[in-house]
Amino acid sequence: MVPRHGRPVHPPALDPATFRRALHAWYRKSHRLLPWRETRDPYAIWVSEVMLQQTRVESVMGYYSEFLERFPDAGALAAADEPAVLAAWSGLGYYRRARFLRSAARVVVREHRGRFPRELEQAMALPGIGRSTAGAILSIAYGLAHPVLDGNVARVLQRLAARPGVPDMAPAQLWELATRLMPPRSGAALHTQAMMELGATTCLPDSPACPRCPVKKLCGAHAFHLTADVPAPRKRPRQVREEECVGIISVRDGLVLERRAGPGALHGMVGLPRAASREELQSSLGTAARLVEQLPGLTHFIMNRRIATEVWRGTIASRSRLRGELFVVARKEVFGQPLDGTSRKLLKRHAS
Ligand code: SF4
């Protein structure tokens, strides 16, 4: 084998025991202190794993402890109504996760006496729990040898096994390798967390920190200088630009909000009244409303959508003239609502 740069090398052997020794020693010494690493409570670990799906640790830190204070166990979550759960999730995004979490808590209370099940099949039967999330919870909470395979871990595995001219592994091969690397007896909790930590802090998508990686001697991508090519870059969907207009509309000591209707990702949430343009916003609010001042807007991204939001401050003479999904909430109660992230941000900025 001849690498792209430098002298020929042989493929490093990925011996599971050697791999685990190096990885676990590194993790013990250098892992980040995160609140969900301080507990073995299956419910708390379950909440953290759902919050961490497609979401950065820094964002989850702002929600995790407060959510657990409000819903300290599966029973409390199962008994809560959906708007209360969505309000506690407000700003974290991907609100389907919160709805699934509450539904799953109801199943756990009904069918598993309030405790997250230990069987993989039962865990995967819960709403919002796939094989990877189930593996993470079962290994961390119960020490069971079920691997995790989230995006970060998949990238680590692809790189470890990388060879010149060999395509990326298919999902079944990734699961096979993840399972082979799991400790057969004890240490599953530490192993899962170490795999996730390596992917999150060291084996980064664009600039992996190979020189300080604990398993670099076993890594194919590092040996063959393939870190930029493995995993193969995915084609990103073309970015779509959109515009919207929202109103911060006062009615005496209240604010006008809108229920997000329809089956979309924001179903069950509420937010500032919005429309495609100022004219449409005015027409949806009716003639009793006046849009008096344009405020600084913002741009946010949802998947491949780049959404520029124009913001108007306004007033409305009477709440009785509001139509459809519009309703009024007392100002002091606004942040207790299940607000979508953009509305929450804008209200924090402008609703004084
Ligand atoms: S050596 Fe580099 S590419 Fe390989 S696992 Fe470590 S950080 Fe990732």
mmCIF file with all atom_site columns, C-alpha atoms and ligand atoms in Angstrom, residues 156 159-160 198 202-204 208-210 213 215-216 219 221-222 227, ligand 1:
data_model
loop_
_atom_site.group_PDB
_atom_site.id
_atom_site.type_symbol
_atom_site.label_atom_id
_atom_site.label_alt_id
_atom_site.label_comp_id
_atom_site.label_asym_id
_atom_site.label_entity_id
_atom_site.label_seq_id
_atom_site.pdbx_PDB_ins_code
_atom_site.Cartn_x
_atom_site.Cartn_y
_atom_site.Cartn_z
_atom_site.occupancy
_atom_site.B_iso_or_equiv
_atom_site.pdbx_formal_charge
_atom_site.auth_seq_id
_atom_site.auth_comp_id
_atom_site.auth_asym_id
_atom_site.auth_atom_id
_atom_site.pdbx_PDB_model_num
ATOM   1  C  CA  . VAL A 1 156 ? -15.258 7.450  13.668 1.00 0.00 ? 156 VAL A CA  1
ATOM   2  C  CA  . ARG A 1 159 ? -12.370 6.368  9.389  1.00 0.00 ? 159 ARG A CA  1
ATOM   3  C  CA  . LEU A 1 160 ? -10.977 3.605  11.568 1.00 0.00 ? 160 LEU A CA  1
ATOM   4  C  CA  . LEU A 1 198 ? -14.237 10.849 20.479 1.00 0.00 ? 198 LEU A CA  1
ATOM   5  C  CA  . THR A 1 202 ? -11.630 14.801 18.332 1.00 0.00 ? 202 THR A CA  1
ATOM   6  C  CA  . CYS A 1 203 ? -12.689 12.974 15.171 1.00 0.00 ? 203 CYS A CA  1
ATOM   7  C  CA  . LEU A 1 204 ? -14.479 16.055 13.873 1.00 0.00 ? 204 LEU A CA  1
ATOM   8  C  CA  . PRO A 1 208 ? -10.091 15.700 12.924 1.00 0.00 ? 208 PRO A CA  1
ATOM   9  C  CA  . ALA A 1 209 ? -7.422  16.195 15.582 1.00 0.00 ? 209 ALA A CA  1
ATOM   10 C  CA  . CYS A 1 210 ? -5.487  13.038 14.656 1.00 0.00 ? 210 CYS A CA  1
ATOM   11 C  CA  . CYS A 1 213 ? -6.316  11.025 18.994 1.00 0.00 ? 213 CYS A CA  1
ATOM   12 C  CA  . VAL A 1 215 ? -6.563  5.489  18.614 1.00 0.00 ? 215 VAL A CA  1
ATOM   13 C  CA  . LYS A 1 216 ? -4.536  7.017  15.793 1.00 0.00 ? 216 LYS A CA  1
ATOM   14 C  CA  . CYS A 1 219 ? -6.853  4.197  12.299 1.00 0.00 ? 219 CYS A CA  1
ATOM   15 C  CA  . ALA A 1 221 ? -7.901  7.088  7.585  1.00 0.00 ? 221 ALA A CA  1
ATOM   16 C  CA  . HIS A 1 222 ? -4.978  8.482  9.542  1.00 0.00 ? 222 HIS A CA  1
ATOM   17 C  CA  . THR A 1 227 ? -9.502  11.781 6.672  1.00 0.00 ? 227 THR A CA  1
HETATM 18 S  S1  . SF4 B 2 .   ? -6.879  9.179  14.026 1.00 0.00 ? 1   SF4 B S1  1
HETATM 19 FE FE1 . SF4 B 2 .   ? -7.994  10.915 13.227 1.00 0.00 ? 1   SF4 B FE1 1
HETATM 20 S  S2  . SF4 B 2 .   ? -9.413  10.070 11.737 1.00 0.00 ? 1   SF4 B S2  1
HETATM 21 FE FE2 . SF4 B 2 .   ? -8.683  8.372  13.005 1.00 0.00 ? 1   SF4 B FE2 1
HETATM 22 S  S3  . SF4 B 2 .   ? -10.216 8.166  14.605 1.00 0.00 ? 1   SF4 B S3  1
HETATM 23 FE FE3 . SF4 B 2 .   ? -8.616  9.495  15.384 1.00 0.00 ? 1   SF4 B FE3 1
HETATM 24 S  S4  . SF4 B 2 .   ? -9.282  11.577 14.916 1.00 0.00 ? 1   SF4 B S4  1
HETATM 25 FE FE4 . SF4 B 2 .   ? -10.500 10.177 13.679 1.00 0.00 ? 1   SF4 B FE4 1
#
